[in-house]
Coordinates of C-alpha atoms and ligand atoms in Angstrom, one line a residue:
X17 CA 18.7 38.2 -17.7
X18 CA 19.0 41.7 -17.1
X19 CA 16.1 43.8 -15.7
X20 CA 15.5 47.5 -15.1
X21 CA 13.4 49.4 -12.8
X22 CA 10.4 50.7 -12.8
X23 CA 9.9 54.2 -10.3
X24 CA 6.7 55.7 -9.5
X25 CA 6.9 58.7 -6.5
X26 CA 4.0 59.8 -4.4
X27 CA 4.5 62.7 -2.7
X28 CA 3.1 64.5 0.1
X29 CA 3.6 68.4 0.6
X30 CA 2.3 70.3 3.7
X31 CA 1.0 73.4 2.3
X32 CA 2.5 76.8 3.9
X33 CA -0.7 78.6 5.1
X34 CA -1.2 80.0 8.6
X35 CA -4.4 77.7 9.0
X36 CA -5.3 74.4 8.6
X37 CA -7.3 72.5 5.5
X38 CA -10.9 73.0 7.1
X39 CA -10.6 75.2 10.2
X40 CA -9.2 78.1 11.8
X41 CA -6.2 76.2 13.7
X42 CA -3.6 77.8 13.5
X43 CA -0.3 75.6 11.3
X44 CA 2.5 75.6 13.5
X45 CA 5.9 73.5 13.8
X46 CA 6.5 72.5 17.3
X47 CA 4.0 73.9 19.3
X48 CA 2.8 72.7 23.0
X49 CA 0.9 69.0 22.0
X50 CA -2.9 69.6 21.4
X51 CA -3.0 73.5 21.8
X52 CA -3.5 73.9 18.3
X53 CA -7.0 72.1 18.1
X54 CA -11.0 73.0 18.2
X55 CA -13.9 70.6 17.6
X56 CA -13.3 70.3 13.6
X57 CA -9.7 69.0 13.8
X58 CA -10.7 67.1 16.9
X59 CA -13.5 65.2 15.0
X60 CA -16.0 66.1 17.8
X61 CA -19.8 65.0 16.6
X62 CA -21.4 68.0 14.9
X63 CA -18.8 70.2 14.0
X64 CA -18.2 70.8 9.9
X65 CA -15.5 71.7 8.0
X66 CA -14.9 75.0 6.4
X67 CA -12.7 75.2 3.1
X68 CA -9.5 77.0 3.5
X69 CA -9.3 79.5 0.3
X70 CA -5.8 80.0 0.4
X71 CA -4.8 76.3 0.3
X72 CA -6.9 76.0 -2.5
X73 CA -5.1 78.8 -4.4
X74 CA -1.6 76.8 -3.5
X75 CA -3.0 73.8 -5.1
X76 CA -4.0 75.5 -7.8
X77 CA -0.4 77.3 -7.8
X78 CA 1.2 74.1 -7.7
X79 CA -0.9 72.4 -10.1
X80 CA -0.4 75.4 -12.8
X81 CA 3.5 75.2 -11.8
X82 CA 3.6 71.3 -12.4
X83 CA 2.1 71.9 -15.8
X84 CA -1.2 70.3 -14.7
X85 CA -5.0 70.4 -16.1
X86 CA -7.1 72.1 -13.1
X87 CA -10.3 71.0 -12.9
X88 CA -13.1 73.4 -12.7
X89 CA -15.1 71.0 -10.5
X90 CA -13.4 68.6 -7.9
X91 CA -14.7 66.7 -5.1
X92 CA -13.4 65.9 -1.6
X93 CA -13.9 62.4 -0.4
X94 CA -13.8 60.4 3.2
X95 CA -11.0 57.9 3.2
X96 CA -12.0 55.6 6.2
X97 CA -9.1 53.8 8.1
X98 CA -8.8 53.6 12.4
X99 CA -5.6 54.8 13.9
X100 CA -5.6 57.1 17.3
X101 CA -4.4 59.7 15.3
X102 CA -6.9 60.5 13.2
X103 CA -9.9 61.4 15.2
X104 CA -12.7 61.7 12.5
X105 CA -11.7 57.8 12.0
X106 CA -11.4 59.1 8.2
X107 CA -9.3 61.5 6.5
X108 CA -11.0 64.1 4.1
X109 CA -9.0 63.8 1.0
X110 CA -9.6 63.6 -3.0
X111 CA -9.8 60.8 -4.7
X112 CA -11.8 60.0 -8.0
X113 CA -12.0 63.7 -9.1
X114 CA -8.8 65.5 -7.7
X115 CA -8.5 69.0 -8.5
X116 CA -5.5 68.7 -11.0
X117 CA -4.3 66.1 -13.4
X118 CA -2.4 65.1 -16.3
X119 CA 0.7 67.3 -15.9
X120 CA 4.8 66.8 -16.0
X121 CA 8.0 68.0 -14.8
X122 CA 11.1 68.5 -16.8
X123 CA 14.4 68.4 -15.1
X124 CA 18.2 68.2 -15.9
X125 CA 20.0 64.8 -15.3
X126 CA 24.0 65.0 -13.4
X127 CA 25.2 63.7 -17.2
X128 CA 23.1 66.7 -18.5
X129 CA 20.5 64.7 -20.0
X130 CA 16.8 66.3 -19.7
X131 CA 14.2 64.0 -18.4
X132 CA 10.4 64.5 -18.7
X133 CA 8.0 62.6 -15.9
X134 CA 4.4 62.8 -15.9
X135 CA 2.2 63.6 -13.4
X136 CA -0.6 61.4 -13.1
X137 CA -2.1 63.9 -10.3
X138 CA -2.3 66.5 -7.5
X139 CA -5.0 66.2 -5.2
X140 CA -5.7 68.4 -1.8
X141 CA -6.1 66.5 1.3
X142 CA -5.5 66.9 5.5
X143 CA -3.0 65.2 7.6
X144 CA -3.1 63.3 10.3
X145 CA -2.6 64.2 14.0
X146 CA 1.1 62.7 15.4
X147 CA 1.3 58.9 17.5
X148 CA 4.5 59.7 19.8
X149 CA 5.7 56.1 21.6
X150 CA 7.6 56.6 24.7
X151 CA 8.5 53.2 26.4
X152 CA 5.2 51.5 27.3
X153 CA 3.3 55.1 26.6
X154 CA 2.2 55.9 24.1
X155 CA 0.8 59.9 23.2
X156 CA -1.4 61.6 20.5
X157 CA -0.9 65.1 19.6
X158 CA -3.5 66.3 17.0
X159 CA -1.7 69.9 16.2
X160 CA -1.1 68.5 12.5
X161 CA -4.5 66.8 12.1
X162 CA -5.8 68.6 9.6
X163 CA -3.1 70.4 8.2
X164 CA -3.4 70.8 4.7
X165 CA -1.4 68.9 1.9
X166 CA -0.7 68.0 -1.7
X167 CA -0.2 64.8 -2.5
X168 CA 1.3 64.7 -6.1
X169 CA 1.6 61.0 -7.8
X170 CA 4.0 60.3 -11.0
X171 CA 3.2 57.8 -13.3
X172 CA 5.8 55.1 -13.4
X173 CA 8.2 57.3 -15.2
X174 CA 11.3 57.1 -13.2
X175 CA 13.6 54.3 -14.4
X176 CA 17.5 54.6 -11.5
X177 CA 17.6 55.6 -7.9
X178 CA 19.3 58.6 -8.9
X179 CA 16.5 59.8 -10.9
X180 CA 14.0 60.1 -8.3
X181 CA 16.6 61.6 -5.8
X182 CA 17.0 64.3 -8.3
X183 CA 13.4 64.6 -9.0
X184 CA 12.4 65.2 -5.9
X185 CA 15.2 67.9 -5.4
X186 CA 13.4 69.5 -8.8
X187 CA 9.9 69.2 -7.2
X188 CA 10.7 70.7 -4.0
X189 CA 12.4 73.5 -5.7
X190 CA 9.5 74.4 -7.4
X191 CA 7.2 73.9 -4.3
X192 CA 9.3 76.3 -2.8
X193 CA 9.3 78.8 -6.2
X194 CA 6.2 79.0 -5.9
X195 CA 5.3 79.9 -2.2
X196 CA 3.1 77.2 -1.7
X197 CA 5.4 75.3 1.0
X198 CA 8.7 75.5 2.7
X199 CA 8.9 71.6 1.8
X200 CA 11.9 71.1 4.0
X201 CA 12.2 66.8 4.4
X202 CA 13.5 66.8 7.5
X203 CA 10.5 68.7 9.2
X204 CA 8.3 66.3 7.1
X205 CA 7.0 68.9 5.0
X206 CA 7.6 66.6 2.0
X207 CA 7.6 63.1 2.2
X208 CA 7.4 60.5 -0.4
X209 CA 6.1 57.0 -1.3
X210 CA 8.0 55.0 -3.6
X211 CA 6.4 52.8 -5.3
X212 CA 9.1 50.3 -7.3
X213 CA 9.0 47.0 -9.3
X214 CA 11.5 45.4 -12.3
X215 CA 11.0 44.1 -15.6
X216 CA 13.2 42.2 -18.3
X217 CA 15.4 45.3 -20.1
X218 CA 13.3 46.6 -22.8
X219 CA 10.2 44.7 -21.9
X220 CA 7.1 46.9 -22.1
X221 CA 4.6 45.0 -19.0
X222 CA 4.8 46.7 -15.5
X223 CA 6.3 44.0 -12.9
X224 CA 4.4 43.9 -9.7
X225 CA 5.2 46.6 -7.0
X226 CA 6.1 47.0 -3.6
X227 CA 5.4 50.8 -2.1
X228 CA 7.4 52.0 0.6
X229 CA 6.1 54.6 2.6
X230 CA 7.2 57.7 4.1
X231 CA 10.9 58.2 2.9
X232 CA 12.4 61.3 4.8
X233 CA 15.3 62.4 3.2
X234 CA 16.7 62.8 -0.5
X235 CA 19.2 60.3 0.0
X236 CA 17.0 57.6 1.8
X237 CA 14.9 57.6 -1.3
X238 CA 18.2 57.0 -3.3
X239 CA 19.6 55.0 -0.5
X240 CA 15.9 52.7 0.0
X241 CA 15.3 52.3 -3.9
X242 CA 18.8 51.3 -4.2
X243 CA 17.8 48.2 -1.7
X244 CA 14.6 48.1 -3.0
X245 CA 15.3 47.0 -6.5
X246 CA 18.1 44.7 -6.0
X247 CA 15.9 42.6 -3.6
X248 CA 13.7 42.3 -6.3
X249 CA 16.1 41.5 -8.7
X250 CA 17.7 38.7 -6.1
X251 CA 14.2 37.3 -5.9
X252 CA 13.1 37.4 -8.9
X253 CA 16.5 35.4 -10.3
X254 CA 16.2 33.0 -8.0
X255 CA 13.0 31.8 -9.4
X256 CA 10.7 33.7 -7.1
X257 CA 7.9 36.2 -7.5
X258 CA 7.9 40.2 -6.2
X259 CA 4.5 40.4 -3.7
X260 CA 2.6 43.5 -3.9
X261 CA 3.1 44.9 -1.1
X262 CA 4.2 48.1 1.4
X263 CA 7.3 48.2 2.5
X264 CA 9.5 50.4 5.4
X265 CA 12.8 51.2 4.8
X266 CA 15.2 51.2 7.4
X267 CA 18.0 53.8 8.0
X268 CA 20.4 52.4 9.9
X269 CA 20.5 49.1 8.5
X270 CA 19.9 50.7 4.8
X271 CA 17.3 47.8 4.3
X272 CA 13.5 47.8 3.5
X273 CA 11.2 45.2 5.5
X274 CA 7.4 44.8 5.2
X275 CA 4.7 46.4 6.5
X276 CA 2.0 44.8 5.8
X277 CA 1.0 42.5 2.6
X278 CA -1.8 43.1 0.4
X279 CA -4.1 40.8 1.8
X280 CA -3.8 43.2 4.9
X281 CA -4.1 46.2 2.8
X282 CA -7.1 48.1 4.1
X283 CA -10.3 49.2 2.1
X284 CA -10.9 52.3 2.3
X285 CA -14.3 52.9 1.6
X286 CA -14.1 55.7 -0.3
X287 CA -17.4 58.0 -0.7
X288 CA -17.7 61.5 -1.5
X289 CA -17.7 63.7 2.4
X290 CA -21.5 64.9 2.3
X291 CA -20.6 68.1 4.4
X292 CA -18.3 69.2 1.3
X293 CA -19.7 70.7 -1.8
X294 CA -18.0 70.2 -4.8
X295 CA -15.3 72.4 -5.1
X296 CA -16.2 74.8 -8.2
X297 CA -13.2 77.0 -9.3
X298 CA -14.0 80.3 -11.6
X299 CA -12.1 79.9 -14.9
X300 CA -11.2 83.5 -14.5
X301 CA -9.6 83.0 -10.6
X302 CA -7.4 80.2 -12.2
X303 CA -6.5 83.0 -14.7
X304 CA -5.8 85.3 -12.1
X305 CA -3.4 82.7 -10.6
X306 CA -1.7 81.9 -13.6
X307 CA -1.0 85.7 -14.3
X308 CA 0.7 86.4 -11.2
X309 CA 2.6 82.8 -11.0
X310 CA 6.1 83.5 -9.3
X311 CA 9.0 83.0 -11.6
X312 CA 10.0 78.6 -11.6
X313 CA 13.6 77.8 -11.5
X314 CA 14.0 77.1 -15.4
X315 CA 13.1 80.6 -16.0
X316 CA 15.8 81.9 -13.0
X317 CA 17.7 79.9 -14.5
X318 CA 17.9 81.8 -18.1
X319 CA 17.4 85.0 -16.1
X320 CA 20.2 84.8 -13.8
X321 CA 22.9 84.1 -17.1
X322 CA 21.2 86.8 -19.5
X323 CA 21.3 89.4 -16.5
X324 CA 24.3 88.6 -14.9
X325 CA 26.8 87.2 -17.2
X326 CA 27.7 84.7 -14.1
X327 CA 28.8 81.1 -15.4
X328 CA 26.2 78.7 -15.9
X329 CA 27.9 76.5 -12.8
X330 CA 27.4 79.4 -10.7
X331 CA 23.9 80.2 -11.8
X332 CA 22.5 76.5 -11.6
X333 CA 23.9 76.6 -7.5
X334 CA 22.1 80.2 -7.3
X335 CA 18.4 78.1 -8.8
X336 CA 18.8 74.5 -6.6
X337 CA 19.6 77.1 -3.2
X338 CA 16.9 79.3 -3.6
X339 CA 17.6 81.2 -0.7
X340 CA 21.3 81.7 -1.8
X341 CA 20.0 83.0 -5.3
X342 CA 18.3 85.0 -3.6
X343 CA 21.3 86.3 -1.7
X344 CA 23.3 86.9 -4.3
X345 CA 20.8 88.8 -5.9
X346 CA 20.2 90.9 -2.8
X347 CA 23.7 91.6 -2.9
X348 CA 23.9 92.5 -6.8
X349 CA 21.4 94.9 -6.3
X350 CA 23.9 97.0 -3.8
X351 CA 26.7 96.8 -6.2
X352 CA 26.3 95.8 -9.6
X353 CA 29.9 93.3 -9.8
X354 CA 28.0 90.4 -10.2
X355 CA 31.0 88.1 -11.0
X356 CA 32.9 89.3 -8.2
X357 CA 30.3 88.9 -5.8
X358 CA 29.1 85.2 -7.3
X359 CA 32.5 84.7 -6.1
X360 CA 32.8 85.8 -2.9
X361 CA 30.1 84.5 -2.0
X362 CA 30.4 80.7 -3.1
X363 CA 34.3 80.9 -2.4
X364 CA 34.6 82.6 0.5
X365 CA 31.5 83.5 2.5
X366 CA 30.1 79.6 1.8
X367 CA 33.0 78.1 3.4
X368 CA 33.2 80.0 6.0
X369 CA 29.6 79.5 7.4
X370 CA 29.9 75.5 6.7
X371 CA 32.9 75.8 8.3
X372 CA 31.3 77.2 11.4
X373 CA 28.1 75.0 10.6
X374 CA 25.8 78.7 10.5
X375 CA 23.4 78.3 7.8
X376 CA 22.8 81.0 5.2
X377 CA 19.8 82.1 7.1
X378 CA 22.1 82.9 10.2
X379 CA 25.1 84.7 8.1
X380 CA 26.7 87.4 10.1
X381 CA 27.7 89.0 6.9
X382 CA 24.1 90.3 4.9
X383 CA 23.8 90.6 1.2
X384 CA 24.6 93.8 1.9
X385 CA 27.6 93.2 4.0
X386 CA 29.0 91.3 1.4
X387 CA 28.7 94.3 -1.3
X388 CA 30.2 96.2 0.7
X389 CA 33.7 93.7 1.2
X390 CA 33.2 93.5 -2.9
X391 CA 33.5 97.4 -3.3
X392 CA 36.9 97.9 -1.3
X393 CA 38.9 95.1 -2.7
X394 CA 37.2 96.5 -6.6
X395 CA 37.8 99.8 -5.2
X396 CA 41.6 98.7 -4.2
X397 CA 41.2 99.6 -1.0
X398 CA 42.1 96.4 0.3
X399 CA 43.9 93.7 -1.3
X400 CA 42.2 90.2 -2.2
X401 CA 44.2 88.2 0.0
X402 CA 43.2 90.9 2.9
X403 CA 39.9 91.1 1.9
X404 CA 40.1 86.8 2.6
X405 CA 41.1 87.9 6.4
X406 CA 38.4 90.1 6.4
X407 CA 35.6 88.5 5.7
X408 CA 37.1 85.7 7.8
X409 CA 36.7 88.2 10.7
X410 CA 33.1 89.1 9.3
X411 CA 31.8 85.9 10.1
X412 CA 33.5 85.8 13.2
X413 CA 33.0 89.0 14.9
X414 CA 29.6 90.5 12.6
X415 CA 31.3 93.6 12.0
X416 CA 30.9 95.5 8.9
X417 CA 34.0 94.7 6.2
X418 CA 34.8 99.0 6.4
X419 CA 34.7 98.5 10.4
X420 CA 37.4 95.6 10.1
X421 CA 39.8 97.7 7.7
X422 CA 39.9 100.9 9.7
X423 CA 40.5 99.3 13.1
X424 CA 43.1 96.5 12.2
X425 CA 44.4 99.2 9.8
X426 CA 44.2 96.9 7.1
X427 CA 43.9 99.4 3.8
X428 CA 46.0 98.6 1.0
X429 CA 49.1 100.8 0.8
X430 CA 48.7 102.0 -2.6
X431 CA 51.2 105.3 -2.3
X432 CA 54.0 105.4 -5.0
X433 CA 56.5 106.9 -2.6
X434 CA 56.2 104.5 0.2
X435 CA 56.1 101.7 -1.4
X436 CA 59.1 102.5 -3.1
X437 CA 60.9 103.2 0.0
X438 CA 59.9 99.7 1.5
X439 CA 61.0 98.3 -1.7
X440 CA 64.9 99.9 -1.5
X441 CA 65.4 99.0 2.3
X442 CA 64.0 95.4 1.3
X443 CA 66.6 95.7 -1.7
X444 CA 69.5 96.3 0.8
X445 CA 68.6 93.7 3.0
X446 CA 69.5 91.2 0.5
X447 CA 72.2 92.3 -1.7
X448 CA 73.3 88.4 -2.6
X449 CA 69.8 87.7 -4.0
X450 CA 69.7 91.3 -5.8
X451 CA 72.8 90.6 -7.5
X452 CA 71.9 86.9 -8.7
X453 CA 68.6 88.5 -9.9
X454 CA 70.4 91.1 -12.1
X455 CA 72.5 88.1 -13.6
X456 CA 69.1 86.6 -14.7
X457 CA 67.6 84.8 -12.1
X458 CA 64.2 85.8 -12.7
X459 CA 62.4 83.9 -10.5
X460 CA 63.9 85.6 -7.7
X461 CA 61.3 88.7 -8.1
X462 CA 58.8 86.4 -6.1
X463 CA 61.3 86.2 -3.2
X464 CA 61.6 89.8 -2.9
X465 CA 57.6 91.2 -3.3
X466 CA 56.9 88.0 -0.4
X467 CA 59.7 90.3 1.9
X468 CA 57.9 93.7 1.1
X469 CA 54.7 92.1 1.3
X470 CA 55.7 90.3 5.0
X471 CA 57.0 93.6 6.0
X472 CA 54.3 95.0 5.0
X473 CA 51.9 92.6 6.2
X474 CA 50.3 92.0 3.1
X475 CA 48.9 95.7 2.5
X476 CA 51.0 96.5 -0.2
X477 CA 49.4 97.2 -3.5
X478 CA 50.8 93.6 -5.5
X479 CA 51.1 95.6 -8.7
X480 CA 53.2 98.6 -7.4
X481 CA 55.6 96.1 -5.6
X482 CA 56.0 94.4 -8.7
X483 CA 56.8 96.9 -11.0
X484 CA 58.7 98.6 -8.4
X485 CA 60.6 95.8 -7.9
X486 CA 61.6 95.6 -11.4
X487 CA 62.8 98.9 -11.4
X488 CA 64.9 99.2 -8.4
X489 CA 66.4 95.7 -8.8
X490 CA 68.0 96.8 -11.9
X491 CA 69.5 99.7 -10.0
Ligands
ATP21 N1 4.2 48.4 -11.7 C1 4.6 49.6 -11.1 N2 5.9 49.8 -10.8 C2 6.3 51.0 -10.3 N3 5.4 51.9 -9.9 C3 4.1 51.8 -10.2 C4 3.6 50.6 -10.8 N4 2.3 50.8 -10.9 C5 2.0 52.0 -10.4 N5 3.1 52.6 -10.0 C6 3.1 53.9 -9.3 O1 2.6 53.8 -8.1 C7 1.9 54.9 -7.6 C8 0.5 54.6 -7.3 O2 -0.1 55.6 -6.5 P1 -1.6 55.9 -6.2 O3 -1.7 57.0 -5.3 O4 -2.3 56.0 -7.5 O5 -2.2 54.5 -5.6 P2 -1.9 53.7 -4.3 O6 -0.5 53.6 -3.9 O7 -2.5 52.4 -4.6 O8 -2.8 54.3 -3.2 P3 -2.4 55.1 -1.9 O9 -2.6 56.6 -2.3 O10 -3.5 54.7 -0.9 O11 -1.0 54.8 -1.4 C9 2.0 55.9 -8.8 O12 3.1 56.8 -8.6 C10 2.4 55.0 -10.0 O13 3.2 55.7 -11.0
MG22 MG1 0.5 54.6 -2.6
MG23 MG1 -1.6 57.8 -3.3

């Protein structure tokens, strides 16, 4: 029998505002452990929560982005579990009337193919604080309770491992598009639930699923679903039956193991929070929002080829880095060679920095920098194979590309006259080779513009030597 897979992704993103869901805490990676707190985050008897506007507006943002129905009127609700970390002992979240539903994403497929998944819903709700184990201690640090997030949930859409890897990749891209969080996995910013079961190829029943929670990375989702489903397939030939139930997934071993089964799965007690009104959104605000919607990486996408001319290769790296689209752009907008400088930049200036393991963020060379390199190899005041030295030295030293040039003396020796006299003496040196050349060895011309080019150390304009060459060769 064969069977296929069945893939359905929640997925929570912390919002990037400055405060958290329903106070004035300030949002902050890393801080000192519990300065970031007052009696609302803390749960402290009393104390109610205040809506944060501007995480509502992300929502909102992201719901519009995701191609989402908002809903005028949605309603925050307590989810009641006990764990030290959440102080309240429930979590204020959304749950029978979220503020968005019934969108999709459309993405591109390695093999090209365009793929279309649903999204069941987006719903607002706060994090948890942090359980740090230490040996036989154990600490809490609340800085994140409350922080606000998205949790976004797929219907079963996604049928390979690879799929979901690269949806993800697509949703945090837009995320990021749109302002509304940095969603960088490995500060937890985005994580994601995968909730996976199997079915006979072709058949059109769900199989029963087994969630696993809280995958960090892009290739641990690939990596854990990978595991996931041949389990089940294992099982399930063997003559046994999947279990509903949640699952961890394992880096180092690349396996998942249970969590806990469904008999242990908690009840929630779901009821709306009575110190939240329902949330009522102004058709026209939503308006507003969608007017002034940042542009999504599809629309880069088309932008980037219509205004640049760039290759489409080039233009999709420029849309999945947003931050090196960005650059590149930066750059274009100092000297209009966009070809040149899409170039560079992924050829050269890339390498460099992974070589040195600097990320983009870090380059010594600026958008501008980089221009500026671009202009005196296109200007021919230095030649591309110096211009490689250069830049190497860029990234080295942080010095400007016309800084490099002037002291190392680097600028391409583009004078008729001296060139030609480099070219005679080189001539002279090696009479053998000139006369086999003249008897039709043509090949020998490389031999001689490497000699003027090592005695020149590589300065010499390639073109004059060449023709140059030609000329005095045939004497
Ligand atoms: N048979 C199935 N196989 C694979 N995925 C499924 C199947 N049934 C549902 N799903 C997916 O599981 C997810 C269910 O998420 P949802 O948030 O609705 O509920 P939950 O996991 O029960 O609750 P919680 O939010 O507490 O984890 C959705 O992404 C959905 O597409
Ligand atoms: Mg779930
Ligand atoms: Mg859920």
């Amino acid at each position: 029998m064969e069977y296929e897979a069945v893939i359905g992704l929640e997925i929570h993103v912390q919002m990037d505002t400055q405060t958290k869901l329903f106070c004035g805490c300030k949002v902050e990676f890393g801080a000192e452990p519990n300065t970031n707190v007052c009696p609302v985050c803390l749960g402290m008897p009393g104390a109610l929560p205040v809506l944060n506007k501007r995480a509502v507006e992300y929502a909102v943002r992201a719901s519009l982005a995701l191609n989402c129905e908002v809903h005028l009127e949605s309603i925050f609700a307590r989810k009641n579990y006990f764990y030290p970390d959440l102080p309240k002992g429930y979590q204020i979240s959304q749950y029978e009337r979220p503020i968005a539903t019934d969108g999709y994403l459309e993405f591109e497929l390695p093999d090209g193919s365009k793929k279309r998944v649903r999204i069941r819903r987006l719903h607002m709700e706060e994090d948890a604080g942090k359980s740090i184990h230490e040996g036989s201690k154990s600490y809490v640090d609340l800085n994140r309770a409350g922080t606000p997030l998205m949790e976004i949930v797929t219907e079963p859409d996604l049928s390979t491992p690879e799929e979901a890897r690269v949806f993800l990749e697509n949703l945090r891209n837009i995320m990021r598009y749109v302002g509304v969080s940095k969603a960088d996995m490995e500060k937890g910013q985005l994580r994601c639930d995968i909730n996976v079961s199997i079915r006979p190829k072709g058949s059109k029943e769900l199989g029963t699923r087994t969630e696993i929670k809280n995958v960090n990375s892009f290739r641990f989702v690939q990596k854990a679903l990978e595991y996931e489903i041949e389990r089940q397939i294992k099982l399930v030939s063997e003559g046994g039956r999947v279990e509903q139930e949640t699952r961890t997934f394992d880096p180092s071993t690349g396996k998942t193991f249970t969590m806990r089964t469904k008999e242990e799965a908690e009840d929630y007690r779901y009821f709306p929070d009575p110190d939240l009104l329902p949330l009522k959104l102004e058709e026209s605000w939503i308006e507003e929002i969608r007017n002034t919607m940042p542009e999504l990486p599809h629309q880069r996408l088309e932008r980037l080829l219509s205004q640049y001319g760039i290759s489409e290769y080039e233009a999709k790296i420029f849309v999945q880095n947003k931050e090196l689209g960005d650059f590149f752009e930066e750059a274009v907008s100092h000297l209009q060679e966009p070809k040149l400088i899409a170039n560079w930049l992924l050829n050269d200036l890339l390498g460099l920095l992974n070589e040195k393991q600097i990320p983009l963020e870090n380059s010594p060379v600026s958008p501008e920098g980089l221009a500026e390199l671009v202009k005196l190899i296109k200007d021919n005041v230095i030649s591309t194979k110096i211009g490689k030295e250069v830049i190497r030295d860029m990234v080295d030293s942080g010095k400007r590309a016309s800084q490099i040039v002037e002291e190392k003396g680097l600028k391409q020796i583009t004078d008729e006259s001296s060139i030609r006299q480099i070219v005679e003496e080189v001539v002279k040196q090696f009479p053998e080779e000139a006369q086999r050349y003249r008897q039709g060895e043509d090949k020998l011309i490389g031999f001689f513009v490497g000699q003027v080019m090592k005695s020149t150390k590589g300065k010499a304009n390639p073109k004059l030597v060449n023709q140059l060459l030609r000329e005095v060769l045939k004497g």
